[in-house]
Coordinates of C-alpha atoms in Angstrom, one line a residue:
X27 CA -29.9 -4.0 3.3
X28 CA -28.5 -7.3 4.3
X29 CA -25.2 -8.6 5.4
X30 CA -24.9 -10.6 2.2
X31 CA -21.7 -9.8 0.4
X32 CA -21.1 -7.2 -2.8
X33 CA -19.6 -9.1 -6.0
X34 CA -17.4 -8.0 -8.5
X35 CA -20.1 -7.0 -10.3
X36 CA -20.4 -3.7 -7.3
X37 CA -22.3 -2.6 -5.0
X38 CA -20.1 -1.0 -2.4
X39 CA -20.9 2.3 -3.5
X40 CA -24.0 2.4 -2.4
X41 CA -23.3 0.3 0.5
X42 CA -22.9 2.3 4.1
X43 CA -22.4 -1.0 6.1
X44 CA -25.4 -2.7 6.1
X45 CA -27.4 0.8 5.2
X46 CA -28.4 1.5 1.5
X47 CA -27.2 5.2 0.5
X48 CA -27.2 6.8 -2.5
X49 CA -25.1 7.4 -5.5
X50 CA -22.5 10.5 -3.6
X51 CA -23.4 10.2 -0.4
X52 CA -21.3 7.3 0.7
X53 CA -18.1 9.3 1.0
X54 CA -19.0 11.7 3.5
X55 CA -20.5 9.0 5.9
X56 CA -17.3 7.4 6.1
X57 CA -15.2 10.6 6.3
X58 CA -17.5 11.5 9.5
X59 CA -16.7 7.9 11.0
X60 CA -12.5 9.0 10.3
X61 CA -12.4 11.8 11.9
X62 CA -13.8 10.2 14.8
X63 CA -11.8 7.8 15.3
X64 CA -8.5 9.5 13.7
X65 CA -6.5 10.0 17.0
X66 CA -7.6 6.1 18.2
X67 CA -7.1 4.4 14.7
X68 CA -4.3 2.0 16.1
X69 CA -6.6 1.6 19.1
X70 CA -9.1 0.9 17.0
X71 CA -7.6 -2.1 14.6
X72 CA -6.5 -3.8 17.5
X73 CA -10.1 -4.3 18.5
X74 CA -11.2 -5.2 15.0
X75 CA -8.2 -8.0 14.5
X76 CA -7.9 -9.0 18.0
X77 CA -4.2 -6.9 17.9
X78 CA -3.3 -9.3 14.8
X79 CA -3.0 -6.4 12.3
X80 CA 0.4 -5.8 13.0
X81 CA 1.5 -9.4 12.2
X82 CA -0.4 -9.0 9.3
X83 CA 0.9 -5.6 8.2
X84 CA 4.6 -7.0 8.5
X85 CA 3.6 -9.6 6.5
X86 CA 2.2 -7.4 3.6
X87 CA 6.2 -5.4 4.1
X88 CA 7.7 -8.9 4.2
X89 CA 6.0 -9.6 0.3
X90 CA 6.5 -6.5 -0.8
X91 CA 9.8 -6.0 0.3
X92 CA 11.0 -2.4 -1.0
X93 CA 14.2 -1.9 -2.8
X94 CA 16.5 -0.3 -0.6
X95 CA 16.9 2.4 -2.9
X96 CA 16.4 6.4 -3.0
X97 CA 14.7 6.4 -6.2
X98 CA 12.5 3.6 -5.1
X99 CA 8.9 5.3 -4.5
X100 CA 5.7 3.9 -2.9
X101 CA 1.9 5.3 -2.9
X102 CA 0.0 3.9 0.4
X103 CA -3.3 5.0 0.2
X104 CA -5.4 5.1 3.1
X105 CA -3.0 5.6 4.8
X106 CA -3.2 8.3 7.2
X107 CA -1.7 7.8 9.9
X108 CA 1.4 6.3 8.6
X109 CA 1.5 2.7 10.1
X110 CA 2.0 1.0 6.6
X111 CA 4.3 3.9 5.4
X112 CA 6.4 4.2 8.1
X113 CA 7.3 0.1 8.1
X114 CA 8.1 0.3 4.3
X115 CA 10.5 3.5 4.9
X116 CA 11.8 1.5 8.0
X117 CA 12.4 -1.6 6.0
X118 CA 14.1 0.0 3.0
X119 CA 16.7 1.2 6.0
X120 CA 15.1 4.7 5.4
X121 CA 15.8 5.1 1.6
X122 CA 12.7 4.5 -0.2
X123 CA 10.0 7.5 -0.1
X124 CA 6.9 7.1 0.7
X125 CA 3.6 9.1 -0.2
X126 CA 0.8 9.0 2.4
X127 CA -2.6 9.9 0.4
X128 CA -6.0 10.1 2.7
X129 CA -9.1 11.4 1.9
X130 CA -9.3 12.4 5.5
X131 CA -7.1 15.3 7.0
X132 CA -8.0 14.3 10.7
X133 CA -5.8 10.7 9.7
X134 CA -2.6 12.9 8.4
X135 CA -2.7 15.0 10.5
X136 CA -1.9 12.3 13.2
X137 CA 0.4 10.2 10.5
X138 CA 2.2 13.9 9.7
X139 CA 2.7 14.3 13.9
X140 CA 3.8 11.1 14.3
X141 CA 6.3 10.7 11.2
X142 CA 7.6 14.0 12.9
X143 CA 8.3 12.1 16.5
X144 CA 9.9 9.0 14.4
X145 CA 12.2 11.2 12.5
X146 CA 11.3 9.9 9.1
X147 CA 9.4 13.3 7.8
X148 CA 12.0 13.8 5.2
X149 CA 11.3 10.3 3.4
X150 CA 7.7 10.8 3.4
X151 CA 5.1 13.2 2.0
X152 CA 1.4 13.4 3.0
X153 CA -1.5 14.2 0.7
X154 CA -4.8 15.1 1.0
X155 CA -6.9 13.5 -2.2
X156 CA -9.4 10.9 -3.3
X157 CA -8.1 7.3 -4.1
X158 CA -10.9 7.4 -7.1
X159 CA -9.0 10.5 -9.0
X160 CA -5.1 10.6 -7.9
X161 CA -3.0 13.9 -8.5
X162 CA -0.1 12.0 -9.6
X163 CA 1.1 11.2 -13.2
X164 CA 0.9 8.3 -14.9
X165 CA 3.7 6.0 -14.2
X166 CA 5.0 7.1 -11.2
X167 CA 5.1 5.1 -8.5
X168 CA 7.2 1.5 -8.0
X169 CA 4.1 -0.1 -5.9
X170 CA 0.9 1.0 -4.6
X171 CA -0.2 -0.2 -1.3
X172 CA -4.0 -0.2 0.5
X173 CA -4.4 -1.6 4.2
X174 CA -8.1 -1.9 5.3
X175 CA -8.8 1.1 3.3
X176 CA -9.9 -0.1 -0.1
X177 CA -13.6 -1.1 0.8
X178 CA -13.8 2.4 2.6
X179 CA -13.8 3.8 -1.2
X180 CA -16.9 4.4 -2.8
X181 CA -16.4 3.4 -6.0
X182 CA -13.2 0.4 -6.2
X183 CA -13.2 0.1 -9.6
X184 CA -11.9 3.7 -10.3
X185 CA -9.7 3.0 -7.7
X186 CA -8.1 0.1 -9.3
X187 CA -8.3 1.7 -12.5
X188 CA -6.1 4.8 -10.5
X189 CA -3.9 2.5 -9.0
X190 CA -3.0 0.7 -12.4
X191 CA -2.6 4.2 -13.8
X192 CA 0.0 5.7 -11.9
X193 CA 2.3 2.5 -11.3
X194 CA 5.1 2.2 -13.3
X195 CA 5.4 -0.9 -15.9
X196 CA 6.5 -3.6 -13.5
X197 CA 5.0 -1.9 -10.5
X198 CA 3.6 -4.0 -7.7
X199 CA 0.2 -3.5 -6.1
X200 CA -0.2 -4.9 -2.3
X201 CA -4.0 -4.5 -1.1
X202 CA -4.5 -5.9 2.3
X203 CA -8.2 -6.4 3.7
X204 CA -10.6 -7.7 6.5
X205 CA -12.3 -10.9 4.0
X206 CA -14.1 -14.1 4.2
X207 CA -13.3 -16.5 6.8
X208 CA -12.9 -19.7 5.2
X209 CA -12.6 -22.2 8.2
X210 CA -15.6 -23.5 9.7
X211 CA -16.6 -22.7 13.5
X212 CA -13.4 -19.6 13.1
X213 CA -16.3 -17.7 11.0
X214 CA -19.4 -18.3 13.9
X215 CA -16.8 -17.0 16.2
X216 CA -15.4 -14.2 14.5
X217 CA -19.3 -13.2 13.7
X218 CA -19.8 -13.3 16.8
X219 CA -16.8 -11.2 18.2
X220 CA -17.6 -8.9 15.4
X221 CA -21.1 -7.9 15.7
X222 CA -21.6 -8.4 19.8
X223 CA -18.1 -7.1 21.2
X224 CA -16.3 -5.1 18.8
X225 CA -19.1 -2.1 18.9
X226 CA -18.9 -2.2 22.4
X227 CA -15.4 -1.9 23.1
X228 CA -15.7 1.0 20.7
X229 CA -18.5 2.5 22.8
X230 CA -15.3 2.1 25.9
X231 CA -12.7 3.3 23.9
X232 CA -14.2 6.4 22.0
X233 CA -17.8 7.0 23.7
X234 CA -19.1 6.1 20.5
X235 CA -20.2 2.9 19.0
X236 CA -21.1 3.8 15.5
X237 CA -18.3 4.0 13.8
X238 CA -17.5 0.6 14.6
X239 CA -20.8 -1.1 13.7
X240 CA -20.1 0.6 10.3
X241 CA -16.6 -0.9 9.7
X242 CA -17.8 -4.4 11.3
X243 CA -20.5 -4.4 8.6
X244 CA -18.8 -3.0 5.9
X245 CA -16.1 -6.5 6.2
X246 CA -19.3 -8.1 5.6
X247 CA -20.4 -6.5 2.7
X248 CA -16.8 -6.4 1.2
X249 CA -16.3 -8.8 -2.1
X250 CA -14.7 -11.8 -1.0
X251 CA -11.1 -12.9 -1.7
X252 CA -12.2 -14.8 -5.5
X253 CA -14.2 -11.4 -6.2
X254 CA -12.2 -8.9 -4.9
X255 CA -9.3 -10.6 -7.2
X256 CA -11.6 -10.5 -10.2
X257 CA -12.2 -6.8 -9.6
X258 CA -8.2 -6.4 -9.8
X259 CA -7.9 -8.5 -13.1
X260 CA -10.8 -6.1 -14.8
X261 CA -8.2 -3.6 -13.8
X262 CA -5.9 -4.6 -16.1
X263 CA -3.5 -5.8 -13.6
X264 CA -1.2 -9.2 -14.2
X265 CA -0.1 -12.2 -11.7
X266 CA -3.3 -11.7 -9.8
X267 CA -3.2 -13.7 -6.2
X268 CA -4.2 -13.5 -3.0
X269 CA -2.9 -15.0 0.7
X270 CA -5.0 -15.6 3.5
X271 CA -4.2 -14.7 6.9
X272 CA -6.0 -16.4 9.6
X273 CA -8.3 -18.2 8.3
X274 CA -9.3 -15.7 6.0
X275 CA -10.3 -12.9 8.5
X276 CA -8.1 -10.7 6.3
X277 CA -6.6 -11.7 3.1
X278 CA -3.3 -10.1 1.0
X279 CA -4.1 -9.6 -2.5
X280 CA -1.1 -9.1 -4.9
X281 CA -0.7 -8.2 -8.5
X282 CA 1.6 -6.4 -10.9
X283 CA 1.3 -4.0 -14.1
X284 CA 3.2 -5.9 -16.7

């Protein structure tokens, strides 16, 4: 397999960074590379975005800027360590409530510790379960939000589908993700940053430089910002736009269920 990206039409399923895989056996590959990394995860973004994530992140709170509000409720998926969840809670001056879902107990087990330490366990719940079949209702949630988790799941489409499926009519869906880098000579040095230092500053931070080559290649095999937005109109979601952030190393994708 090559570095060339997946398209709307899929191909991330099968797609273990640059590795072909089959139909299945995706999921527990990448679960393997999260508990890994679990306990280093913040660490572990700031290599991959240079320490720009968190500008980023408070930029995806900024847009989606949650209703201070008890009834007002959030699904961040992915999202097991709590960095996105604990912002929004934070930002909605601790009224909103958050659900943390993850696939992988290893990440909420830290979020759970750390929510614990910040004092904000009681406007937060953490859930175990897969982003392709949610154990919520329908029409639940006020917005669904995904940081540099989505092209982690196997199968997007379902997870789309999923996300449309449990926001409420008017809900808001906020997916921020490592894209395409649209300015020339940023992309050669991103590539190179990417593929020559990020695995082995990984190697010096956790011993191990594997996970890293996998999330470095699975940016590059990620749909890029026009695709990635189609995938969300098949969905069945409205308003569909996205927001580059430096140059397009990651991009905020935005959409609502009308």
């Amino acid at each position: 397999m090559t570095g060339e990206r997946t398209s709307a039409d899929g191909g991330m399923e099968t797609s273990y960074g640059f590795r072909q895989v089959g139909q299945g056996e995706k999921q527990a590959l990448v679960n393997d590379v999260f508990h890994k990394v679990a306990k280093r995860y913040d660490i572990m973004n700031d290599v991959m975005s240079m320490g720009l994530h968190r500008a980023w992140k408070d930029a995806m709170i900024s847009a989606l800027n949650p209703r201070r509000s008890e009834d007002y409720k959030v699904l961040d998926v992915a999202g097991g360590t709590g960095d996105i969840a604990f912002r929004i809670v934070e930002a909605s001056d601790r009224k909103a409530h958050a659900t943390v879902l993850d696939i992988n107990g290893s990440m909420l087990a830290v979020g759970a510790e750390r929510a614990e330490k910040k004092g904000l366990t009681p406007n937060l719940t953490f859930v175990e379960a897969n982003a392709e079949d949610l154990p919520f209702e329908a029409n639940s949630f006020d917005a669904y939000t995904i940081a540099f988790g989505i092209r982690n799941v196997p199968r997007i489409d379902l997870a789309l589908s999923e996300a449309y499926r449990v926001l409420k009519r008017g809900g808001r869906l906020l997916v921020l993700e490592f894209s395409e880098v649209d300015m020339p000579l940023l992309d050669k040095v991103y590539d190179t940053w990417s593929f020559n230092a990020i695995p082995k500053f990984g190697r010096m931070v956790t011993g191990d430089a594997e996970p890293y080559q996998y999330l470095v290649e699975s940016i590059r095999k990620f749909p890029n910002q026009r695709d990635f937005a189609a995938m969300i109109t098949t969905a069945g979601f409205s308003r569909v736009n996205f927001t580059n952030y430096t140059g397009g190393i990651a991009a905020l994708h935005s959409a609502w269920k009308i």
